[in-house]
Amino acid sequence: MASVPRVRFAPSPTGYLHIGGARTALFNYLYARRHGGVFILRIEDTDQERSTPESVKAILDGLTWLGIDWDEGPGKEGPSAPYFQTQRLELYTKYAEQLIAEGKAYRCYCTREEIDARRAAVEKATGKPGTYKYEGTCRDRKDIPEGRTSVIRFRMPDGEGQVTFDDKVLGPITKAYSDLDDWVMLRADGIPLYNYGCVIDDHTMDITLVGRGQEHVNSTFPQLMLYQAFGWKPPEFAHFPLILGPDREKLSKRKHPEADVMLHKRNGVLPEALLNYVIRLGWSHGNDEVISREQMVEWFDFDHVGTTSGVWSPDKLMWLNQQWLKMLPPAVVAETLVDFLVARGVQVKKGDPRLERVVLAFRERAKTIQEMADMALKYFQHGVTLDEKAAAKHLTAESKPLLTQVREQVAALPQWSAAALDEVVKKVSEQAGVGMGKVAQPVRVAATGGTVSPGIGETLELLGREETLHRLDAALARP
């Protein structure tokens, strides 16, 4: 067994990185990082219909966006390669043959139709769906039926007994042998079933900790029987609480769009915010709500992983995202903002000095990068469409002289800054003997098309001298 923790994340690529999978990856990643261990990414791609190259890419893209980097795995070959189950089929066959030779597994020639018929008969007789257990029909079979393929089944020990493990989250859990049956390890085509493949992989990769969702608790017992049959020391186990959707049902791909990690990226959620939110769905550190990656690594352990399911709250995620919009350096947010502006037809590149000013102007108002891009859009366009109701109220015959004075004075400014622009508005209002709102609102409507924007000086600074003068001229030219 390895001298340092070796922890793995082993997703099945079936479309996208699921929020529950992302949390499992995060918990395992943090445990490895905190304890100076190795984080391994293994792809369980034996579902040949759904495990496409696109699905694998979706897993890798999701983890990369979240910043959950692996030490060994796809693209980072290490001593345990290969990291795709479909590239390890010979290994599964080798160990299955060993168990057959030792009388701990056997070939089963029962067809699916025969198994289904026996299951239906048992369930009809008992009135209890899901209670069927394989009867051991082929346990001692010596003949090889012509024309039939075989699966390989694990042979449960005869007699009474129980298997127990001490879960790092849930504590001691026990199951009697009588609750288990001779389960299928290997299909006829050499594809391993989950309980078999993950044990072979975890042992040969020297995995010391298996962290996964609570839905896998029952899988642990047949896996432990397999470790016992081989005489191998099992890893430690930690099972994490479920994540429920807002409807209090298990967060699923079929019912909950928010289960897709990359949907949140497309919606303008920051990876720091999503990680922060996901870790709090099952783990806590006192009353801390906003938690950085560095703090996660420093604080995380299984002692404070909960046992009850977390419920997805869109409002809480939006609140956290806004906190991170305000906390992160403007340059970091600006880099993400570029893609959202480009998607809206804005010609802007990373490093544009206007971007950081936009972030500073709108991070108190926007909950997502998407909202920030929508708010900022008019500052990157030539000209503006006026809200007619706002224009009728503020762009009047009475306001035109004030607007003219502002236009003349800002055009003559030697330095285009928010402070200087605010001073012009203040000066014009004082000279006219009116409140600043009587000057600022007409300027705001002329410059932005509406009545809501950041401070007037900040607004005009964002627009720039040339665009501000163009919009003021257009407003003054209105009949």
Short mmCIF file of C-alpha atoms in Angstrom, two decimals:
data_model
loop_
_atom_site.label_atom_id
_atom_site.label_comp_id
_atom_site.label_asym_id
_atom_site.label_seq_id
_atom_site.Cartn_x
_atom_site.Cartn_y
_atom_site.Cartn_z
CA MET A 1 0.00 0.00 0.00
CA ALA A 2 1.21 3.51 -0.83
CA SER A 3 2.99 5.54 1.87
CA VAL A 4 1.15 8.75 0.92
CA PRO A 5 -2.61 9.07 0.38
CA ARG A 6 -3.68 8.10 -3.12
CA VAL A 7 -7.19 9.30 -3.79
CA ARG A 8 -9.17 8.94 -7.00
CA PHE A 9 -12.14 10.39 -8.80
CA ALA A 10 -13.62 7.84 -11.20
CA PRO A 11 -16.52 9.31 -13.20
CA SER A 12 -18.55 7.58 -15.89
CA PRO A 13 -18.63 9.99 -18.84
CA THR A 14 -22.29 10.03 -19.80
CA GLY A 15 -22.86 13.54 -21.14
CA TYR A 16 -21.44 16.13 -18.74
CA LEU A 17 -19.80 16.67 -15.36
CA HIS A 18 -22.61 16.36 -12.81
CA ILE A 19 -22.71 18.69 -9.79
CA GLY A 20 -22.65 15.64 -7.50
CA GLY A 21 -19.61 14.32 -9.33
CA ALA A 22 -17.92 17.70 -9.08
CA ARG A 23 -18.43 17.70 -5.31
CA THR A 24 -17.05 14.16 -5.04
CA ALA A 25 -14.04 15.22 -7.09
CA LEU A 26 -13.58 18.30 -4.91
CA PHE A 27 -13.75 16.41 -1.60
CA ASN A 28 -11.23 13.84 -2.81
CA TYR A 29 -8.99 16.50 -4.35
CA LEU A 30 -8.96 18.52 -1.12
CA TYR A 31 -8.18 15.46 1.00
CA ALA A 32 -5.25 14.60 -1.26
CA ARG A 33 -3.94 18.16 -1.30
CA ARG A 34 -4.27 18.65 2.46
CA HIS A 35 -2.44 15.43 3.27
CA GLY A 36 0.28 15.72 0.64
CA GLY A 37 -1.19 12.89 -1.41
CA VAL A 38 -1.82 12.08 -5.06
CA PHE A 39 -5.11 12.84 -6.81
CA ILE A 40 -5.90 10.42 -9.63
CA LEU A 41 -8.51 10.80 -12.36
CA ARG A 42 -9.78 7.51 -13.77
CA ILE A 43 -12.42 7.30 -16.50
CA GLU A 44 -14.90 4.44 -16.12
CA ASP A 45 -15.93 4.36 -19.77
CA THR A 46 -17.47 0.90 -20.00
CA ASP A 47 -20.92 2.22 -20.93
CA GLN A 48 -20.10 2.04 -24.61
CA GLU A 49 -23.28 3.76 -25.78
CA ARG A 50 -22.88 6.90 -23.67
CA SER A 51 -19.13 7.03 -23.04
CA THR A 52 -18.23 9.01 -26.16
CA PRO A 53 -15.11 11.13 -26.73
CA GLU A 54 -17.39 14.17 -26.34
CA SER A 55 -18.56 12.92 -22.93
CA VAL A 56 -14.98 12.37 -21.79
CA LYS A 57 -14.06 15.87 -22.96
CA ALA A 58 -17.01 17.27 -21.00
CA ILE A 59 -15.64 15.69 -17.80
CA LEU A 60 -12.14 17.04 -18.42
CA ASP A 61 -13.42 20.50 -19.39
CA GLY A 62 -15.59 20.71 -16.27
CA LEU A 63 -12.78 19.76 -13.89
CA THR A 64 -10.36 22.10 -15.66
CA TRP A 65 -12.79 25.04 -15.45
CA LEU A 66 -13.28 24.39 -11.73
CA GLY A 67 -9.52 24.20 -11.21
CA ILE A 68 -9.59 20.63 -9.90
CA ASP A 69 -6.33 19.42 -11.39
CA TRP A 70 -5.21 15.80 -11.24
CA ASP A 71 -1.72 14.39 -10.70
CA GLU A 72 -2.28 11.20 -12.68
CA GLY A 73 -4.87 10.53 -15.35
CA PRO A 74 -5.72 11.48 -18.94
CA GLY A 75 -2.97 13.68 -20.29
CA LYS A 76 -0.83 13.08 -17.18
CA GLU A 77 0.33 9.51 -17.53
CA GLY A 78 1.74 7.99 -14.36
CA PRO A 79 2.74 4.60 -12.97
CA SER A 80 -0.86 3.33 -12.89
CA ALA A 81 -1.65 3.98 -16.57
CA PRO A 82 -3.81 3.45 -18.51
CA TYR A 83 -6.58 5.48 -16.88
CA PHE A 84 -9.49 4.38 -19.07
CA GLN A 85 -11.23 1.14 -18.09
CA THR A 86 -11.71 0.08 -21.71
CA GLN A 87 -7.91 0.03 -22.01
CA ARG A 88 -7.58 -2.29 -19.00
CA LEU A 89 -9.79 -5.22 -20.09
CA GLU A 90 -6.97 -7.79 -20.07
CA LEU A 91 -6.36 -6.97 -16.41
CA TYR A 92 -9.96 -7.71 -15.45
CA THR A 93 -9.90 -11.03 -17.30
CA LYS A 94 -6.63 -12.03 -15.65
CA TYR A 95 -7.91 -11.52 -12.11
CA ALA A 96 -11.28 -13.11 -12.87
CA GLU A 97 -9.54 -16.25 -14.14
CA GLN A 98 -7.49 -16.31 -10.93
CA LEU A 99 -10.65 -16.35 -8.82
CA ILE A 100 -12.18 -19.11 -10.97
CA ALA A 101 -9.04 -21.20 -10.51
CA GLU A 102 -9.27 -20.71 -6.75
CA GLY A 103 -12.97 -21.66 -6.65
CA LYS A 104 -14.01 -18.15 -5.66
CA ALA A 105 -15.80 -17.33 -8.90
CA TYR A 106 -17.49 -19.32 -11.65
CA ARG A 107 -18.91 -19.08 -15.13
CA CYS A 108 -22.65 -18.62 -15.32
CA TYR A 109 -24.47 -19.67 -18.50
CA CYS A 110 -27.96 -18.53 -17.47
CA THR A 111 -29.44 -16.29 -20.14
CA ARG A 112 -30.91 -12.90 -19.45
CA GLU A 113 -34.34 -14.25 -20.36
CA GLU A 114 -34.01 -17.07 -17.82
CA ILE A 115 -32.90 -14.69 -15.09
CA ASP A 116 -35.75 -12.26 -15.91
CA ALA A 117 -38.32 -15.06 -15.81
CA ARG A 118 -37.09 -16.30 -12.42
CA ARG A 119 -37.02 -12.75 -11.06
CA ALA A 120 -40.60 -12.15 -12.20
CA ALA A 121 -41.75 -15.40 -10.60
CA VAL A 122 -40.12 -14.55 -7.25
CA GLU A 123 -41.48 -11.03 -7.21
CA LYS A 124 -44.96 -12.27 -8.10
CA ALA A 125 -44.86 -14.89 -5.34
CA THR A 126 -43.53 -12.51 -2.67
CA GLY A 127 -45.16 -9.31 -3.85
CA LYS A 128 -41.86 -7.56 -3.17
CA PRO A 129 -40.07 -6.03 -6.20
CA GLY A 130 -36.29 -5.99 -6.04
CA THR A 131 -35.95 -8.91 -3.67
CA TYR A 132 -34.74 -11.52 -6.18
CA LYS A 133 -31.30 -13.02 -5.57
CA TYR A 134 -29.50 -15.32 -7.99
CA GLU A 135 -30.03 -18.91 -6.86
CA GLY A 136 -26.55 -20.17 -7.68
CA THR A 137 -27.80 -22.31 -10.57
CA CYS A 138 -24.39 -22.53 -12.22
CA ARG A 139 -22.26 -22.67 -9.07
CA ASP A 140 -21.17 -26.27 -9.54
CA ARG A 141 -21.89 -26.65 -13.23
CA LYS A 142 -19.28 -28.70 -15.11
CA ASP A 143 -20.73 -28.74 -18.62
CA ILE A 144 -20.36 -26.00 -21.18
CA PRO A 145 -23.72 -25.54 -22.92
CA GLU A 146 -23.30 -25.33 -26.66
CA GLY A 147 -23.98 -21.95 -28.23
CA ARG A 148 -24.13 -20.06 -24.93
CA THR A 149 -21.85 -17.34 -23.65
CA SER A 150 -21.09 -16.92 -19.97
CA VAL A 151 -20.68 -14.18 -17.44
CA ILE A 152 -18.40 -14.61 -14.45
CA ARG A 153 -20.00 -14.50 -11.02
CA PHE A 154 -18.40 -14.03 -7.63
CA ARG A 155 -19.00 -17.01 -5.32
CA MET A 156 -20.21 -15.81 -1.94
CA PRO A 157 -18.82 -17.85 0.97
CA ASP A 158 -21.10 -20.61 2.21
CA GLY A 159 -22.64 -20.32 5.66
CA GLU A 160 -23.47 -17.34 7.79
CA GLY A 161 -21.33 -14.29 8.25
CA GLN A 162 -21.27 -10.56 7.90
CA VAL A 163 -19.11 -7.86 6.41
CA THR A 164 -18.43 -4.58 8.23
CA PHE A 165 -16.55 -1.41 7.46
CA ASP A 166 -16.01 1.84 9.34
CA ASP A 167 -17.06 4.67 7.05
CA LYS A 168 -15.15 7.92 7.61
CA VAL A 169 -18.42 9.85 7.36
CA LEU A 170 -21.18 7.45 8.40
CA GLY A 171 -19.36 5.33 10.97
CA PRO A 172 -19.58 1.50 11.25
CA ILE A 173 -21.91 -0.24 8.75
CA THR A 174 -22.63 -3.98 8.62
CA LYS A 175 -24.40 -6.31 6.20
CA ALA A 176 -25.04 -10.06 6.54
CA TYR A 177 -23.85 -12.50 3.87
CA SER A 178 -27.48 -13.56 3.46
CA ASP A 179 -28.26 -10.13 2.01
CA LEU A 180 -25.76 -10.65 -0.81
CA ASP A 181 -25.86 -13.01 -3.77
CA ASP A 182 -23.41 -14.38 -6.32
CA TRP A 183 -23.10 -11.12 -8.24
CA VAL A 184 -21.81 -10.71 -11.79
CA MET A 185 -18.20 -9.53 -12.00
CA LEU A 186 -17.49 -9.73 -15.70
CA ARG A 187 -19.83 -9.72 -18.67
CA ALA A 188 -19.49 -12.16 -21.56
CA ASP A 189 -17.79 -9.47 -23.67
CA GLY A 190 -15.10 -8.90 -21.01
CA ILE A 191 -16.56 -5.62 -19.73
CA PRO A 192 -16.36 -5.42 -15.92
CA LEU A 193 -19.33 -4.44 -13.82
CA TYR A 194 -18.83 -1.54 -11.44
CA ASN A 195 -18.25 -3.55 -8.26
CA TYR A 196 -15.54 -5.62 -9.89
CA GLY A 197 -13.77 -3.13 -12.13
CA CYS A 198 -13.34 -0.48 -9.47
CA VAL A 199 -11.80 -2.97 -7.02
CA ILE A 200 -9.24 -4.20 -9.54
CA ASP A 201 -8.43 -0.63 -10.52
CA ASP A 202 -8.26 0.68 -6.96
CA HIS A 203 -5.93 -2.14 -5.88
CA THR A 204 -3.61 -1.93 -8.88
CA MET A 205 -3.49 1.87 -8.57
CA ASP A 206 -2.70 1.66 -4.82
CA ILE A 207 -5.76 3.73 -3.90
CA THR A 208 -5.87 4.34 -0.15
CA LEU A 209 -9.17 6.21 0.10
CA VAL A 210 -12.43 5.81 -1.85
CA GLY A 211 -14.69 8.84 -1.44
CA ARG A 212 -18.05 8.77 -3.23
CA GLY A 213 -21.78 9.43 -2.83
CA GLN A 214 -24.01 7.65 -0.33
CA GLU A 215 -25.80 5.88 -3.17
CA HIS A 216 -22.74 3.63 -3.36
CA VAL A 217 -22.83 2.44 0.26
CA ASN A 218 -24.41 -0.91 -0.66
CA SER A 219 -21.80 -1.43 -3.37
CA THR A 220 -19.11 -1.41 -0.71
CA PHE A 221 -20.09 -4.80 0.72
CA PRO A 222 -19.57 -6.95 -2.40
CA GLN A 223 -16.41 -4.98 -3.06
CA LEU A 224 -15.10 -5.82 0.41
CA MET A 225 -15.90 -9.49 -0.21
CA LEU A 226 -13.74 -9.25 -3.33
CA TYR A 227 -10.84 -7.72 -1.39
CA GLN A 228 -11.19 -10.55 1.09
CA ALA A 229 -11.18 -13.18 -1.66
CA PHE A 230 -7.95 -11.81 -3.10
CA GLY A 231 -6.34 -11.30 0.30
CA TRP A 232 -5.90 -7.59 -0.41
CA LYS A 233 -6.10 -4.77 2.12
CA PRO A 234 -9.07 -2.57 1.21
CA PRO A 235 -8.83 1.21 1.11
CA GLU A 236 -10.70 3.42 3.54
CA PHE A 237 -14.19 4.50 2.51
CA ALA A 238 -16.08 7.78 2.87
CA HIS A 239 -19.61 8.21 1.57
CA PHE A 240 -20.98 11.71 1.04
CA PRO A 241 -24.58 12.90 1.42
CA LEU A 242 -26.82 13.29 -1.60
CA ILE A 243 -27.56 16.60 -3.29
CA LEU A 244 -31.26 17.27 -3.81
CA GLY A 245 -32.83 19.59 -6.34
CA PRO A 246 -35.06 22.51 -5.30
CA ASP A 247 -37.97 20.02 -5.50
CA ARG A 248 -36.27 17.90 -2.80
CA GLU A 249 -35.68 15.02 -5.20
CA LYS A 250 -32.19 13.73 -5.99
CA LEU A 251 -30.42 16.14 -8.31
CA SER A 252 -30.56 14.36 -11.67
CA LYS A 253 -29.69 14.95 -15.29
CA ARG A 254 -33.23 14.14 -16.34
CA LYS A 255 -35.09 16.58 -14.09
CA HIS A 256 -32.65 19.31 -13.07
CA PRO A 257 -30.78 21.45 -15.63
CA GLU A 258 -28.65 22.85 -12.80
CA ALA A 259 -27.03 19.41 -12.42
CA ASP A 260 -24.73 20.33 -15.34
CA VAL A 261 -21.56 22.05 -14.08
CA MET A 262 -20.90 23.83 -17.37
CA LEU A 263 -24.42 25.28 -17.48
CA HIS A 264 -23.33 27.49 -14.60
CA LYS A 265 -20.29 28.65 -16.56
CA ARG A 266 -22.57 29.53 -19.48
CA ASN A 267 -24.84 31.41 -17.07
CA GLY A 268 -21.98 33.57 -15.83
CA VAL A 269 -21.20 31.89 -12.53
CA LEU A 270 -17.56 32.08 -11.45
CA PRO A 271 -15.75 28.78 -10.78
CA GLU A 272 -14.69 30.09 -7.36
CA ALA A 273 -18.35 30.67 -6.48
CA LEU A 274 -19.55 27.29 -7.73
CA LEU A 275 -16.80 25.46 -5.83
CA ASN A 276 -17.65 27.48 -2.72
CA TYR A 277 -21.32 26.63 -3.07
CA VAL A 278 -20.81 22.95 -3.86
CA ILE A 279 -18.50 22.33 -0.91
CA ARG A 280 -21.08 23.82 1.44
CA LEU A 281 -23.63 21.26 0.19
CA GLY A 282 -22.32 18.62 2.55
CA TRP A 283 -19.43 20.14 4.49
CA SER A 284 -19.08 23.08 6.84
CA HIS A 285 -16.44 25.01 8.71
CA GLY A 286 -18.11 26.82 11.56
CA ASN A 287 -20.23 29.69 10.27
CA ASP A 288 -17.96 30.46 7.33
CA GLU A 289 -19.92 31.04 4.12
CA VAL A 290 -17.39 32.51 1.70
CA ILE A 291 -14.47 30.09 1.55
CA SER A 292 -11.44 30.36 -0.72
CA ARG A 293 -9.69 27.43 -2.36
CA GLU A 294 -6.71 27.94 -0.04
CA GLN A 295 -8.98 27.75 3.00
CA MET A 296 -10.66 24.64 1.63
CA VAL A 297 -7.30 22.88 1.38
CA GLU A 298 -6.31 24.04 4.87
CA TRP A 299 -9.59 23.14 6.58
CA PHE A 300 -11.10 20.17 4.76
CA ASP A 301 -11.45 16.80 6.42
CA PHE A 302 -14.19 14.22 6.69
CA ASP A 303 -15.01 15.10 10.32
CA HIS A 304 -17.30 17.89 9.17
CA VAL A 305 -18.88 16.19 6.17
CA GLY A 306 -22.58 15.90 6.96
CA THR A 307 -24.82 12.85 6.74
CA THR A 308 -28.01 14.59 5.59
CA SER A 309 -28.73 15.61 2.01
CA GLY A 310 -28.05 19.16 0.86
CA VAL A 311 -30.76 21.03 -1.06
CA TRP A 312 -29.87 23.10 -4.13
CA SER A 313 -30.67 26.79 -3.64
CA PRO A 314 -30.30 29.03 -6.72
CA ASP A 315 -30.60 32.14 -4.54
CA LYS A 316 -27.70 31.06 -2.32
CA LEU A 317 -25.54 30.37 -5.36
CA MET A 318 -26.34 33.84 -6.77
CA TRP A 319 -25.48 35.44 -3.44
CA LEU A 320 -22.12 33.66 -3.32
CA ASN A 321 -21.40 34.54 -6.93
CA GLN A 322 -21.95 38.22 -6.20
CA GLN A 323 -19.61 38.00 -3.21
CA TRP A 324 -16.92 36.56 -5.47
CA LEU A 325 -17.55 39.20 -8.15
CA LYS A 326 -16.75 41.79 -5.47
CA MET A 327 -13.82 39.90 -3.91
CA LEU A 328 -11.81 38.81 -6.93
CA PRO A 329 -9.32 41.21 -8.53
CA PRO A 330 -11.12 43.16 -11.29
CA ALA A 331 -8.61 41.86 -13.84
CA VAL A 332 -9.66 38.26 -13.10
CA VAL A 333 -13.37 39.03 -13.56
CA ALA A 334 -12.61 41.13 -16.64
CA GLU A 335 -10.92 38.19 -18.32
CA THR A 336 -14.10 36.15 -17.98
CA LEU A 337 -16.30 39.08 -19.02
CA VAL A 338 -14.66 39.27 -22.47
CA ASP A 339 -16.28 36.09 -23.77
CA PHE A 340 -19.74 37.23 -22.69
CA LEU A 341 -19.32 40.59 -24.43
CA VAL A 342 -17.97 39.00 -27.60
CA ALA A 343 -20.99 36.67 -27.61
CA ARG A 344 -23.14 39.81 -27.67
CA GLY A 345 -21.32 41.16 -30.71
CA VAL A 346 -18.90 43.50 -28.94
CA GLN A 347 -15.47 43.89 -30.50
CA VAL A 348 -13.29 43.76 -27.41
CA LYS A 349 -10.13 41.89 -26.47
CA LYS A 350 -8.59 40.80 -23.19
CA GLY A 351 -6.53 43.58 -21.67
CA ASP A 352 -8.83 46.37 -22.85
CA PRO A 353 -8.57 48.98 -20.03
CA ARG A 354 -12.33 49.57 -20.17
CA LEU A 355 -13.03 46.04 -18.92
CA GLU A 356 -11.72 46.53 -15.40
CA ARG A 357 -13.60 49.84 -15.13
CA VAL A 358 -16.78 48.00 -16.14
CA VAL A 359 -16.18 45.37 -13.45
CA LEU A 360 -15.68 48.05 -10.80
CA ALA A 361 -18.79 49.89 -11.96
CA PHE A 362 -21.16 46.91 -12.00
CA ARG A 363 -19.91 44.28 -9.55
CA GLU A 364 -22.13 45.71 -6.79
CA ARG A 365 -25.19 45.43 -9.05
CA ALA A 366 -24.66 42.24 -11.07
CA LYS A 367 -25.11 38.76 -9.67
CA THR A 368 -23.49 37.00 -12.64
CA ILE A 369 -21.02 37.74 -15.41
CA GLN A 370 -23.96 37.40 -17.79
CA GLU A 371 -25.84 40.19 -16.01
CA MET A 372 -22.67 42.30 -15.93
CA ALA A 373 -22.25 41.86 -19.70
CA ASP A 374 -25.87 42.91 -20.27
CA MET A 375 -25.38 46.02 -18.12
CA ALA A 376 -22.08 46.87 -19.82
CA LEU A 377 -23.22 46.28 -23.39
CA LYS A 378 -24.32 49.88 -24.08
CA TYR A 379 -20.89 51.17 -23.04
CA PHE A 380 -19.20 49.33 -25.89
CA GLN A 381 -21.67 50.31 -28.63
CA HIS A 382 -21.71 53.36 -30.89
CA GLY A 383 -24.84 55.32 -30.15
CA VAL A 384 -27.70 54.36 -27.89
CA THR A 385 -31.43 53.74 -28.18
CA LEU A 386 -33.33 56.08 -25.91
CA ASP A 387 -36.15 54.93 -23.68
CA GLU A 388 -38.89 57.23 -24.98
CA LYS A 389 -40.59 57.54 -21.61
CA ALA A 390 -37.31 58.57 -19.96
CA ALA A 391 -36.49 60.92 -22.84
CA ALA A 392 -39.90 62.59 -22.68
CA LYS A 393 -39.43 63.25 -18.98
CA HIS A 394 -35.80 64.36 -18.93
CA LEU A 395 -34.81 65.56 -22.41
CA THR A 396 -37.04 68.63 -22.42
CA ALA A 397 -36.82 72.24 -23.55
CA GLU A 398 -35.93 73.16 -19.96
CA SER A 399 -33.07 70.64 -19.75
CA LYS A 400 -31.54 71.39 -23.16
CA PRO A 401 -29.57 74.50 -22.02
CA LEU A 402 -28.17 72.51 -19.08
CA LEU A 403 -27.24 69.63 -21.38
CA THR A 404 -25.56 72.10 -23.75
CA GLN A 405 -23.45 73.53 -20.96
CA VAL A 406 -22.37 70.07 -19.83
CA ARG A 407 -21.47 69.15 -23.40
CA GLU A 408 -19.31 72.25 -23.84
CA GLN A 409 -17.51 71.87 -20.54
CA VAL A 410 -16.77 68.16 -20.73
CA ALA A 411 -15.47 68.59 -24.27
CA ALA A 412 -12.89 71.04 -22.92
CA LEU A 413 -11.68 68.83 -20.06
CA PRO A 414 -7.93 68.16 -20.21
CA GLN A 415 -8.38 64.88 -18.32
CA TRP A 416 -11.31 62.50 -18.83
CA SER A 417 -11.91 61.14 -15.34
CA ALA A 418 -14.94 60.39 -13.20
CA ALA A 419 -13.93 63.05 -10.66
CA ALA A 420 -13.52 65.75 -13.31
CA LEU A 421 -16.81 64.80 -14.99
CA ASP A 422 -18.67 64.86 -11.67
CA GLU A 423 -17.24 68.31 -11.02
CA VAL A 424 -18.64 69.59 -14.33
CA VAL A 425 -22.15 68.37 -13.48
CA LYS A 426 -21.89 69.91 -10.02
CA LYS A 427 -20.66 73.22 -11.44
CA VAL A 428 -23.43 73.45 -14.05
CA SER A 429 -26.11 72.68 -11.44
CA GLU A 430 -24.72 75.33 -9.07
CA GLN A 431 -24.58 77.94 -11.82
CA ALA A 432 -28.15 77.16 -12.81
CA GLY A 433 -29.33 77.09 -9.22
CA VAL A 434 -30.86 73.63 -9.52
CA GLY A 435 -30.25 70.31 -7.80
CA MET A 436 -27.64 68.01 -9.33
CA GLY A 437 -30.37 65.55 -10.32
CA LYS A 438 -31.83 68.16 -12.70
CA VAL A 439 -28.54 68.06 -14.59
CA ALA A 440 -27.34 64.50 -14.03
CA GLN A 441 -30.55 62.76 -15.11
CA PRO A 442 -30.78 64.42 -18.55
CA VAL A 443 -27.09 63.62 -19.07
CA ARG A 444 -27.67 60.03 -17.92
CA VAL A 445 -30.63 59.52 -20.27
CA ALA A 446 -28.70 61.03 -23.19
CA ALA A 447 -25.64 58.91 -22.45
CA THR A 448 -27.22 55.55 -21.56
CA GLY A 449 -30.77 55.73 -22.91
CA GLY A 450 -32.31 55.24 -19.46
CA THR A 451 -32.48 56.55 -15.93
CA VAL A 452 -30.34 53.95 -14.15
CA SER A 453 -26.56 53.73 -14.31
CA PRO A 454 -23.52 54.05 -12.06
CA GLY A 455 -22.58 57.56 -10.86
CA ILE A 456 -22.73 60.07 -13.70
CA GLY A 457 -18.99 60.74 -13.72
CA GLU A 458 -18.25 57.01 -13.66
CA THR A 459 -20.78 56.46 -16.47
CA LEU A 460 -19.24 59.06 -18.77
CA GLU A 461 -15.72 57.86 -17.98
CA LEU A 462 -16.75 54.37 -19.08
CA LEU A 463 -18.19 55.69 -22.34
CA GLY A 464 -15.11 57.74 -23.15
CA ARG A 465 -14.87 61.28 -24.50
CA GLU A 466 -15.73 60.60 -28.14
CA GLU A 467 -18.76 58.40 -27.48
CA THR A 468 -20.08 60.70 -24.73
CA LEU A 469 -19.96 63.73 -27.02
CA HIS A 470 -21.60 61.75 -29.83
CA ARG A 471 -24.52 60.73 -27.59
CA LEU A 472 -24.94 64.20 -26.08
CA ASP A 473 -25.03 65.69 -29.57
CA ALA A 474 -27.63 63.16 -30.64
CA ALA A 475 -29.82 64.04 -27.66
CA LEU A 476 -29.45 67.78 -28.28
CA ALA A 477 -30.43 67.29 -31.91
CA ARG A 478 -33.81 65.82 -30.94
CA PRO A 479 -36.72 68.07 -31.86
#
